[in-house]
Short mmCIF file of C-alpha atoms in Angstrom, two decimals:
data_model
loop_
_atom_site.label_atom_id
_atom_site.label_comp_id
_atom_site.label_asym_id
_atom_site.label_seq_id
_atom_site.Cartn_x
_atom_site.Cartn_y
_atom_site.Cartn_z
CA MET A 1 68.50 58.95 -27.13
CA THR A 2 65.10 57.37 -26.81
CA VAL A 3 64.73 54.30 -28.97
CA ALA A 4 61.66 52.09 -28.98
CA ASN A 5 60.79 48.94 -30.86
CA THR A 6 64.25 48.45 -32.32
CA ASN A 7 63.49 44.74 -32.62
CA ASP A 8 60.69 45.78 -34.96
CA VAL A 9 63.21 47.63 -37.13
CA ARG A 10 65.36 44.53 -37.43
CA GLN A 11 62.28 42.53 -38.40
CA PHE A 12 61.52 44.59 -41.50
CA HIS A 13 61.72 41.68 -43.94
CA PRO A 14 59.28 39.31 -42.16
CA ARG A 15 56.93 42.21 -41.48
CA ALA A 16 57.05 43.26 -45.13
CA ARG A 17 56.33 39.70 -46.28
CA ALA A 18 53.39 39.49 -43.86
CA ALA A 19 51.98 42.77 -45.19
CA ILE A 20 52.31 41.62 -48.79
CA ASP A 21 50.45 38.41 -47.89
CA ASN A 22 47.62 40.45 -46.31
CA PRO A 23 45.17 41.35 -49.11
CA GLN A 24 43.25 43.81 -46.90
CA ILE A 25 46.37 45.83 -46.10
CA ARG A 26 47.32 45.96 -49.78
CA GLN A 27 43.82 46.97 -50.80
CA ASN A 28 43.64 49.72 -48.15
CA PHE A 29 46.95 51.22 -49.21
CA ARG A 30 46.37 50.87 -52.94
CA ARG A 31 43.07 52.73 -52.74
CA ALA A 32 44.47 55.45 -50.48
CA MET A 33 47.70 55.98 -52.42
CA ASP A 34 45.96 56.14 -55.78
CA GLY A 35 43.63 58.82 -54.42
CA LEU A 36 46.47 60.88 -52.97
CA MET A 37 48.52 60.72 -56.16
CA ASP A 38 45.53 61.85 -58.22
CA LYS A 39 44.82 64.76 -55.87
CA ARG A 40 48.44 65.90 -55.96
CA ARG A 41 48.50 65.77 -59.75
CA THR A 42 45.31 67.82 -59.98
CA ALA A 43 46.50 70.37 -57.41
CA PHE A 44 49.58 71.25 -59.48
CA GLU A 45 47.86 71.34 -62.90
CA ASP A 46 47.94 75.13 -63.25
CA TRP A 47 51.41 75.56 -61.73
CA ASP A 48 54.91 75.34 -63.10
CA LEU A 49 55.68 72.47 -60.75
CA GLU A 50 59.36 72.13 -61.60
CA ALA A 51 59.98 75.84 -61.05
CA LEU A 52 58.12 75.69 -57.74
CA ARG A 53 60.14 72.64 -56.67
CA THR A 54 63.35 74.49 -57.50
CA LEU A 55 62.16 77.46 -55.46
CA GLY A 56 61.30 75.20 -52.51
CA ALA A 57 64.68 73.48 -52.71
CA ASN A 58 66.48 76.83 -52.78
CA VAL A 59 64.50 78.13 -49.80
CA ARG A 60 65.32 75.06 -47.73
CA GLN A 61 68.95 74.93 -48.82
CA ASN A 62 69.41 78.62 -48.04
CA ALA A 63 67.86 78.13 -44.60
CA LEU A 64 70.17 75.20 -43.85
CA ALA A 65 73.21 77.15 -45.06
CA GLN A 66 72.61 79.74 -42.32
CA LEU A 67 70.92 77.48 -39.77
CA PRO A 68 72.96 78.50 -36.69
CA GLU A 69 72.30 82.19 -37.35
CA LEU A 70 68.60 81.55 -37.97
CA LEU A 71 68.25 79.54 -34.79
CA GLU A 72 69.86 82.37 -32.87
CA GLN A 73 67.54 84.90 -34.48
CA LEU A 74 64.49 82.69 -33.88
CA GLU A 75 65.32 82.27 -30.20
CA ALA A 76 65.81 86.00 -29.71
CA ARG A 77 62.55 86.91 -31.45
CA LEU A 78 60.55 84.29 -29.58
CA ILE A 79 61.90 85.43 -26.22
CA ALA A 80 61.02 89.03 -27.15
CA ASN A 81 57.51 87.79 -27.97
CA GLY A 82 57.15 86.18 -24.55
CA VAL A 83 57.87 82.57 -25.56
CA THR A 84 60.16 80.40 -23.43
CA VAL A 85 62.70 78.53 -25.58
CA HIS A 86 64.24 75.20 -24.58
CA TRP A 87 66.99 73.21 -26.32
CA ALA A 88 67.06 69.40 -26.20
CA LEU A 89 70.06 67.35 -27.29
CA ASP A 90 67.99 64.19 -27.79
CA GLY A 91 64.52 62.74 -27.33
CA ASP A 92 65.07 61.86 -23.69
CA GLU A 93 66.00 65.42 -22.78
CA ALA A 94 63.05 66.78 -24.78
CA CYS A 95 60.68 64.48 -22.89
CA ARG A 96 62.12 65.61 -19.56
CA ILE A 97 61.64 69.27 -20.55
CA VAL A 98 57.98 68.75 -21.50
CA ALA A 99 57.31 66.69 -18.38
CA GLY A 100 59.00 69.38 -16.27
CA ILE A 101 56.74 72.07 -17.73
CA CYS A 102 53.70 69.92 -16.96
CA LYS A 103 54.83 69.24 -13.40
CA ALA A 104 55.51 72.93 -12.78
CA ARG A 105 51.84 73.57 -13.56
CA ASN A 106 50.63 70.50 -11.66
CA ALA A 107 49.20 69.25 -14.94
CA ARG A 108 47.50 65.88 -15.02
CA THR A 109 46.07 65.96 -18.56
CA VAL A 110 47.68 66.89 -21.88
CA ILE A 111 45.86 67.27 -25.19
CA LYS A 112 48.09 66.84 -28.24
CA GLY A 113 47.89 68.10 -31.78
CA LYS A 114 49.60 66.11 -34.52
CA SER A 115 53.38 66.05 -34.07
CA MET A 116 55.82 63.59 -35.61
CA VAL A 117 58.63 64.91 -33.41
CA SER A 118 56.62 63.94 -30.32
CA GLU A 119 56.32 60.46 -31.86
CA GLU A 120 60.07 60.48 -32.44
CA MET A 121 60.54 61.39 -28.75
CA HIS A 122 58.01 58.77 -27.56
CA LEU A 123 56.49 61.60 -25.55
CA ASN A 124 53.17 59.95 -24.73
CA HIS A 125 54.88 57.00 -23.10
CA HIS A 126 57.14 59.27 -21.05
CA LEU A 127 54.25 61.40 -19.80
CA GLU A 128 52.22 58.33 -18.86
CA GLN A 129 55.16 57.06 -16.82
CA HIS A 130 54.90 60.31 -14.83
CA GLY A 131 51.17 59.97 -14.25
CA ILE A 132 50.18 62.48 -16.95
CA GLU A 133 47.45 61.50 -19.42
CA ALA A 134 48.31 62.40 -23.04
CA LEU A 135 45.44 62.25 -25.52
CA GLU A 136 45.84 62.64 -29.28
CA SER A 137 43.33 65.05 -30.84
CA ASP A 138 44.08 64.58 -34.55
CA LEU A 139 41.46 62.11 -35.79
CA GLY A 140 43.99 59.76 -37.36
CA GLU A 141 46.26 59.90 -34.32
CA TYR A 142 43.23 59.39 -32.06
CA ILE A 143 42.27 56.24 -33.97
CA VAL A 144 45.83 54.93 -33.83
CA GLN A 145 45.99 55.65 -30.10
CA LEU A 146 42.73 53.77 -29.51
CA ALA A 147 44.21 50.82 -31.39
CA GLU A 148 47.43 51.05 -29.33
CA GLU A 149 49.43 51.35 -32.55
CA THR A 150 51.89 53.83 -34.00
CA PRO A 151 51.17 56.01 -37.07
CA SER A 152 51.50 54.25 -40.40
CA HIS A 153 51.94 57.49 -42.38
CA ILE A 154 53.32 60.89 -41.36
CA ILE A 155 50.32 62.79 -42.74
CA MET A 156 47.49 60.23 -42.39
CA PRO A 157 48.36 58.09 -39.37
CA ALA A 158 45.42 55.67 -39.74
CA ILE A 159 45.61 55.27 -43.51
CA HIS A 160 46.12 51.53 -43.08
CA LYS A 161 42.55 51.11 -41.75
CA ASN A 162 39.35 51.17 -43.74
CA THR A 163 36.01 52.57 -42.55
CA GLY A 164 34.75 49.23 -41.29
CA GLU A 165 37.86 48.61 -39.21
CA ILE A 166 37.65 52.10 -37.71
CA SER A 167 33.97 51.62 -36.91
CA ASP A 168 34.66 48.34 -35.12
CA LEU A 169 37.52 49.92 -33.18
CA MET A 170 35.50 52.93 -32.03
CA HIS A 171 32.59 50.70 -31.06
CA GLU A 172 34.88 48.50 -28.97
CA LYS A 173 36.82 51.34 -27.31
CA THR A 174 34.24 54.13 -26.96
CA GLY A 175 30.82 52.55 -27.44
CA THR A 176 30.10 54.34 -30.72
CA ASP A 177 27.50 52.58 -32.86
CA ARG A 178 28.91 50.60 -35.76
CA SER A 179 28.45 52.53 -38.96
CA THR A 180 29.95 53.05 -42.42
CA ASP A 181 28.92 56.72 -42.32
CA VAL A 182 32.23 58.61 -42.17
CA GLU A 183 30.53 61.83 -41.07
CA TYR A 184 28.88 60.05 -38.12
CA LEU A 185 32.17 58.48 -36.99
CA THR A 186 33.97 61.82 -37.31
CA ALA A 187 31.27 63.65 -35.36
CA SER A 188 31.38 61.00 -32.63
CA ALA A 189 35.14 61.37 -32.25
CA ARG A 190 34.80 65.16 -32.19
CA GLN A 191 32.22 64.97 -29.43
CA GLN A 192 34.41 62.64 -27.39
CA LEU A 193 37.39 64.98 -27.74
CA ARG A 194 35.61 68.28 -27.10
CA ALA A 195 35.38 67.76 -23.33
CA LYS A 196 39.06 66.81 -23.27
CA PHE A 197 40.04 70.07 -24.93
CA MET A 198 38.18 72.09 -22.34
CA ALA A 199 39.64 70.18 -19.39
CA ALA A 200 43.27 69.83 -20.53
CA ASP A 201 45.97 71.47 -18.41
CA VAL A 202 48.55 71.65 -21.23
CA GLY A 203 48.35 71.55 -25.03
CA VAL A 204 51.23 70.06 -27.02
CA SER A 205 51.69 70.62 -30.75
CA GLY A 206 54.22 70.24 -33.50
CA VAL A 207 55.52 72.98 -35.80
CA ASN A 208 55.50 72.95 -39.59
CA PHE A 209 57.73 76.00 -39.95
CA ALA A 210 59.38 78.40 -37.49
CA VAL A 211 59.97 81.88 -38.93
CA ALA A 212 63.17 83.48 -37.62
CA GLU A 213 62.30 86.97 -38.86
CA THR A 214 59.17 87.33 -36.70
CA GLY A 215 59.45 84.57 -34.12
CA THR A 216 56.33 82.88 -35.51
CA LEU A 217 55.38 79.22 -35.26
CA CYS A 218 53.29 77.99 -38.20
CA LEU A 219 51.01 74.98 -37.84
CA VAL A 220 48.79 73.74 -40.69
CA GLU A 221 45.86 71.34 -40.25
CA ASN A 222 42.36 70.52 -41.46
CA GLU A 223 40.36 69.57 -38.38
CA GLY A 224 40.70 72.54 -36.04
CA ASN A 225 42.25 70.35 -33.38
CA GLY A 226 45.56 72.18 -33.73
CA ARG A 227 43.91 75.51 -33.11
CA MET A 228 42.03 74.11 -30.09
CA THR A 229 45.20 72.52 -28.73
CA THR A 230 47.20 75.74 -28.99
CA THR A 231 44.57 78.16 -27.67
CA VAL A 232 42.20 76.47 -25.18
CA PRO A 233 44.61 75.01 -22.56
CA PRO A 234 46.33 77.63 -20.36
CA CYS A 235 49.78 76.40 -21.45
CA HIS A 236 50.97 75.56 -24.97
CA VAL A 237 54.15 73.55 -25.58
CA ALA A 238 55.38 73.28 -29.18
CA VAL A 239 58.06 70.73 -30.09
CA THR A 240 60.04 70.78 -33.32
CA GLY A 241 63.23 69.61 -34.94
CA ILE A 242 65.87 72.33 -35.24
CA GLU A 243 65.79 72.13 -39.05
CA LYS A 244 62.24 73.54 -39.38
CA VAL A 245 63.36 77.18 -39.19
CA VAL A 246 63.03 79.43 -42.27
CA PRO A 247 64.29 83.02 -42.64
CA THR A 248 61.12 84.97 -43.54
CA LEU A 249 57.35 84.78 -43.89
CA GLN A 250 57.83 85.07 -47.65
CA ASP A 251 60.00 81.96 -47.64
CA MET A 252 57.35 80.14 -45.65
CA SER A 253 54.62 81.01 -48.16
CA ALA A 254 56.48 79.22 -50.96
CA LEU A 255 56.89 76.12 -48.82
CA LEU A 256 53.23 76.17 -47.78
CA ALA A 257 52.19 76.11 -51.45
CA LEU A 258 54.28 72.98 -51.91
CA LEU A 259 53.42 71.30 -48.61
CA THR A 260 49.63 71.30 -48.83
CA ARG A 261 49.47 70.32 -52.50
CA SER A 262 52.06 67.56 -52.10
CA ALA A 263 50.53 66.16 -48.92
CA THR A 264 46.76 66.16 -49.46
CA GLY A 265 46.22 67.78 -52.85
CA GLN A 266 44.81 70.95 -51.28
CA HIS A 267 45.59 74.48 -52.40
CA ILE A 268 45.57 75.43 -48.71
CA THR A 269 44.59 73.61 -45.55
CA THR A 270 41.46 74.55 -43.62
CA TYR A 271 43.49 76.07 -40.79
CA VAL A 272 46.83 77.86 -40.94
CA ASN A 273 47.81 78.78 -37.39
CA MET A 274 50.41 81.50 -36.84
CA ILE A 275 51.57 81.61 -33.23
CA SER A 276 53.85 84.42 -32.06
CA GLY A 277 53.41 84.41 -28.30
CA PRO A 278 51.09 83.91 -25.33
CA ARG A 279 47.82 85.78 -24.80
CA ARG A 280 48.30 89.50 -24.28
CA PRO A 281 46.44 91.49 -21.61
CA ASP A 282 43.93 92.91 -24.11
CA GLU A 283 43.18 89.56 -25.79
CA LEU A 284 40.24 87.33 -24.88
CA ASP A 285 41.67 83.91 -25.68
CA GLY A 286 44.94 82.06 -26.01
CA PRO A 287 47.33 80.38 -23.57
CA GLU A 288 48.88 82.09 -20.57
CA GLU A 289 52.31 80.79 -21.51
CA VAL A 290 53.95 79.33 -24.62
CA HIS A 291 57.06 77.15 -24.75
CA LEU A 292 59.09 75.95 -27.73
CA VAL A 293 61.32 72.88 -27.43
CA LEU A 294 63.98 72.74 -30.16
CA VAL A 295 65.00 69.10 -30.60
CA ASP A 296 68.36 68.08 -32.07
CA ASN A 297 68.30 64.26 -31.74
CA GLY A 298 71.07 63.60 -34.25
CA ARG A 299 70.33 66.46 -36.62
CA SER A 300 73.62 68.23 -35.91
CA GLY A 301 75.43 65.13 -37.16
CA ILE A 302 73.44 65.13 -40.40
CA TYR A 303 74.07 68.86 -40.80
CA GLN A 304 77.84 68.44 -40.84
CA ASP A 305 77.91 66.19 -43.91
CA ASP A 306 77.82 68.01 -47.24
CA GLU A 307 75.72 65.25 -48.84
CA LEU A 308 73.49 63.90 -46.07
CA ILE A 309 72.50 67.45 -45.08
CA ASP A 310 69.90 67.28 -47.86
CA THR A 311 67.90 64.99 -45.58
CA LEU A 312 67.10 68.05 -43.45
CA ARG A 313 65.33 69.80 -46.33
CA CYS A 314 62.26 67.61 -45.75
CA ILE A 315 58.97 69.45 -45.11
CA ARG A 316 57.13 66.24 -44.04
CA CYS A 317 54.59 66.16 -46.87
CA GLY A 318 54.60 62.39 -47.32
CA ALA A 319 54.64 62.56 -51.15
CA CYS A 320 57.62 60.19 -51.33
CA MET A 321 55.63 57.56 -49.40
CA ASN A 322 52.55 57.95 -51.58
CA HIS A 323 54.57 57.22 -54.74
CA CYS A 324 56.95 54.57 -53.38
CA PRO A 325 56.29 51.07 -54.80
CA VAL A 326 57.65 49.51 -51.61
CA TYR A 327 55.74 51.61 -49.07
CA THR A 328 52.46 51.41 -50.98
CA ARG A 329 52.59 47.61 -50.81
CA VAL A 330 53.82 46.98 -47.27
CA GLY A 331 52.60 50.08 -45.36
CA GLY A 332 54.27 52.01 -42.60
CA HIS A 333 54.19 49.46 -39.79
CA ALA A 334 56.44 47.06 -41.69
CA TYR A 335 59.34 49.47 -41.11
CA GLY A 336 58.96 49.53 -37.32
CA THR A 337 60.15 53.16 -37.23
CA THR A 338 58.71 56.59 -36.46
CA TYR A 339 59.30 57.77 -40.03
CA PRO A 340 58.54 55.05 -42.60
CA GLY A 341 58.90 55.03 -46.36
CA PRO A 342 61.65 56.74 -48.37
CA ILE A 343 62.16 59.68 -46.00
CA GLY A 344 62.36 57.27 -43.08
CA LYS A 345 64.97 55.19 -44.84
CA ILE A 346 67.35 58.16 -45.06
CA LEU A 347 66.43 59.78 -41.71
CA MET A 348 66.02 56.89 -39.26
CA PRO A 349 69.58 55.52 -39.60
CA HIS A 350 70.76 58.83 -38.11
CA LEU A 351 68.31 58.54 -35.21
CA ILE A 352 68.75 54.86 -34.31
CA GLY A 353 72.06 53.92 -35.99
CA LEU A 354 72.81 51.58 -38.86
CA ASP A 355 73.33 48.67 -36.49
CA GLU A 356 69.60 48.78 -35.76
CA GLY A 357 68.43 50.18 -39.09
CA ARG A 358 70.82 48.32 -41.37
CA HIS A 359 68.01 47.03 -43.61
CA LEU A 360 66.30 50.37 -44.16
CA PRO A 361 68.53 51.84 -46.93
CA SER A 362 68.20 48.56 -48.86
CA ALA A 363 64.38 48.48 -48.64
CA SER A 364 64.14 50.29 -51.95
CA SER A 365 64.11 49.47 -55.65
CA LEU A 366 65.95 52.76 -56.38
CA CYS A 367 63.31 53.46 -59.03
CA GLY A 368 63.64 57.20 -58.33
CA ALA A 369 59.92 57.94 -57.85
CA CYS A 370 60.53 59.48 -54.42
CA GLY A 371 63.13 61.90 -55.76
CA GLU A 372 60.94 62.87 -58.73
CA VAL A 373 58.00 63.95 -56.54
CA CYS A 374 59.87 65.47 -53.60
CA PRO A 375 58.70 69.12 -53.46
CA VAL A 376 62.10 70.31 -52.27
CA ARG A 377 64.16 68.06 -54.55
CA ILE A 378 65.80 65.85 -51.92
CA PRO A 379 67.92 63.34 -53.91
CA ILE A 380 66.58 60.41 -51.89
CA PRO A 381 67.90 57.64 -54.17
CA ASP A 382 71.44 59.08 -54.02
CA LEU A 383 71.27 59.31 -50.23
CA LEU A 384 70.05 55.70 -50.05
CA VAL A 385 73.11 54.64 -52.04
CA ARG A 386 75.36 56.60 -49.69
CA LEU A 387 73.80 54.96 -46.62
CA ARG A 388 74.06 51.53 -48.22
CA GLN A 389 77.78 52.13 -48.64
CA GLU A 390 78.11 53.26 -45.03
CA SER A 391 76.23 50.20 -43.81
CA VAL A 392 78.66 47.88 -45.57
CA ASP A 393 82.23 49.13 -45.66
CA GLY A 394 82.06 52.86 -46.10
CA ASP A 395 82.25 55.42 -48.85
CA HIS A 396 85.78 56.42 -49.85
CA LEU A 397 84.52 59.89 -50.86
CA HIS A 398 83.05 60.70 -47.45
CA PRO A 399 83.96 60.00 -43.81
CA ALA A 400 81.63 57.74 -41.84
CA VAL A 401 79.11 59.88 -39.98
CA VAL A 402 76.29 57.46 -39.10
CA SER A 403 76.56 55.36 -35.96
CA GLY A 404 76.66 51.63 -36.68
CA HIS A 405 78.82 52.28 -39.74
CA GLY A 406 79.75 48.96 -41.38
CA ALA A 407 76.96 47.00 -39.65
CA LYS A 408 76.39 44.86 -42.77
CA ARG A 409 80.07 44.26 -43.53
CA GLU A 410 80.04 40.62 -42.45
CA TRP A 411 77.00 39.93 -44.61
CA LYS A 412 78.64 41.62 -47.58
CA GLU A 413 81.88 39.69 -47.17
CA SER A 414 79.96 36.42 -46.97
CA LEU A 415 77.96 37.28 -50.09
CA ALA A 416 81.10 38.35 -51.95
CA TRP A 417 82.80 35.06 -51.09
CA GLN A 418 79.83 32.99 -52.22
CA THR A 419 79.63 34.96 -55.47
CA TRP A 420 83.38 34.57 -56.09
CA ARG A 421 83.18 30.82 -55.50
CA LEU A 422 80.21 30.46 -57.86
CA ILE A 423 81.83 32.46 -60.68
CA HIS A 424 85.24 30.85 -60.44
CA GLY A 425 83.76 27.35 -60.21
CA HIS A 426 81.99 27.55 -63.57
CA PRO A 427 83.91 28.62 -66.72
CA ALA A 428 80.82 29.97 -68.48
CA ALA A 429 79.86 32.03 -65.43
CA TYR A 430 83.43 33.33 -65.15
CA ARG A 431 83.48 34.49 -68.79
CA LEU A 432 80.06 36.14 -68.44
CA GLY A 433 80.98 37.83 -65.14
CA THR A 434 84.23 39.32 -66.41
CA ALA A 435 82.55 40.56 -69.60
CA MET A 436 79.79 42.26 -67.60
CA ALA A 437 82.28 43.78 -65.18
CA SER A 438 84.33 45.24 -68.02
CA ARG A 439 81.25 46.72 -69.66
CA LEU A 440 79.95 48.23 -66.41
CA ARG A 441 83.36 49.77 -65.66
CA ALA A 442 83.38 51.44 -69.07
CA LEU A 443 79.86 52.81 -68.67
CA GLN A 444 80.10 54.00 -65.08
CA PRO A 445 80.23 57.84 -64.88
CA SER A 446 82.37 59.74 -62.45
CA ARG A 447 80.35 60.23 -59.30
CA LEU A 448 81.80 63.63 -58.62
CA GLY A 449 81.55 64.75 -62.22
CA ALA A 450 77.87 63.83 -62.50
CA TRP A 451 76.82 65.35 -59.23
CA THR A 452 77.98 68.74 -58.00
CA ARG A 453 76.00 71.04 -55.75
CA TYR A 454 76.68 74.40 -54.18
CA ARG A 455 77.33 74.14 -50.46
CA THR A 456 77.60 76.98 -47.98
CA ALA A 457 76.64 75.23 -44.74
CA PRO A 458 79.24 75.92 -42.03
CA LYS A 459 80.94 72.98 -40.36
CA LEU A 460 80.45 72.55 -36.64
CA ALA A 461 83.70 70.73 -35.79
CA GLY A 462 81.90 68.17 -33.65
CA ARG A 463 79.67 70.70 -31.90
CA THR A 464 75.90 70.66 -31.87
CA LEU A 465 74.02 73.53 -33.44
CA HIS A 466 72.92 74.62 -29.97
CA GLN A 467 76.55 74.86 -28.84
CA GLN A 468 77.43 76.95 -31.88
CA VAL A 469 74.49 79.29 -31.24
CA ARG A 470 75.55 79.70 -27.63
CA GLU A 471 79.15 80.43 -28.64
CA ARG A 472 78.01 83.04 -31.13
CA ARG A 473 75.87 84.78 -28.53
CA SER A 474 78.69 84.86 -25.99
#
């Protein structure tokens, strides 16, 4: 599994303190987050939001319950449509697949649409090691790439920078005149990228949803770069996590209504791209060949746990980040991970292990804001509690499923000893501690009684979803 910057993950606390001490970072995020929260609120004004959230949660839960069958159906439909399907166990294998496709076409340049899975794979770095230039075409990703940084937000990668900082960066890297005119800076970036689109050998994109019923890849965006990336180069390679599949186009429409409003406060994005295959003989544009790389990278492990499986419902809207009191104060780079914020705190431990990401589940006040705004009702606070238990000494209700299980045990034992010594060394503290413990024990509800959910997801018995699909087909 490809892992980068794990030292950064372990340095969450000093990075967070540095971000809090940086007034410009806090101002940038406060202004941006306030705007996004207002837009989301306005976008849902005429909707029954809670009913729509329930619908979205049911769609995602239903898809996960039959995920092996849907993956099998998706592969069959895509192949019938002329798409080549690849399966990757982890990020390293996914990178090798994409690089192999590029080499088979003697490609030297790749233009990329926005894709968090490609960030998860560290695809750009891998391609550069093989002499292949990979250029980001999403404006935010382009800015981040110029700055030699990683995205700070899954929807708005450069949200941590203000207009002045972007102007200075573009002037330094591309010669653009310094300006506070956003339209001028955007037009300059578009002009710089246009020639790259036309000359690229391969286009790489992500996938928002993959529809099993029709073998359709859906990609939503606002800049047109996704459409250019998937149609202008002669070869299009889409990369996606295996959990993005949905049964039908009707299911996808419900999720689109939630995704765009939750992410940017839009009723619909400017572009909704529906890709079902390469260019046909009677068509004038489109790629000669289309590939889909289905990336597991730890998702099969998440899928086999009846509680943590809810992590895979995520539609990558970023609403949990926009409302999180921790993320909005420290920003995405403090986490040192591909996915920051609340969703990152429950997803990244599966990708990098709790030994590296031991601090992530604890980087939360458990205020519940992330769970309240999640469009598909992921119980993020409950999953954070579960991961905290796994990072210390386990959860007696569930088997350990995350690598690095118990990574904080020594810290916990040391803290417990210090607390015991303090309480038992002072009579007043001892009386207060025992009284509080008795009261908490009386008030604590049964975990199982307070939280029951219907589960139909099949267990894989240690197999990956790809292995189960293959066994079913044979």
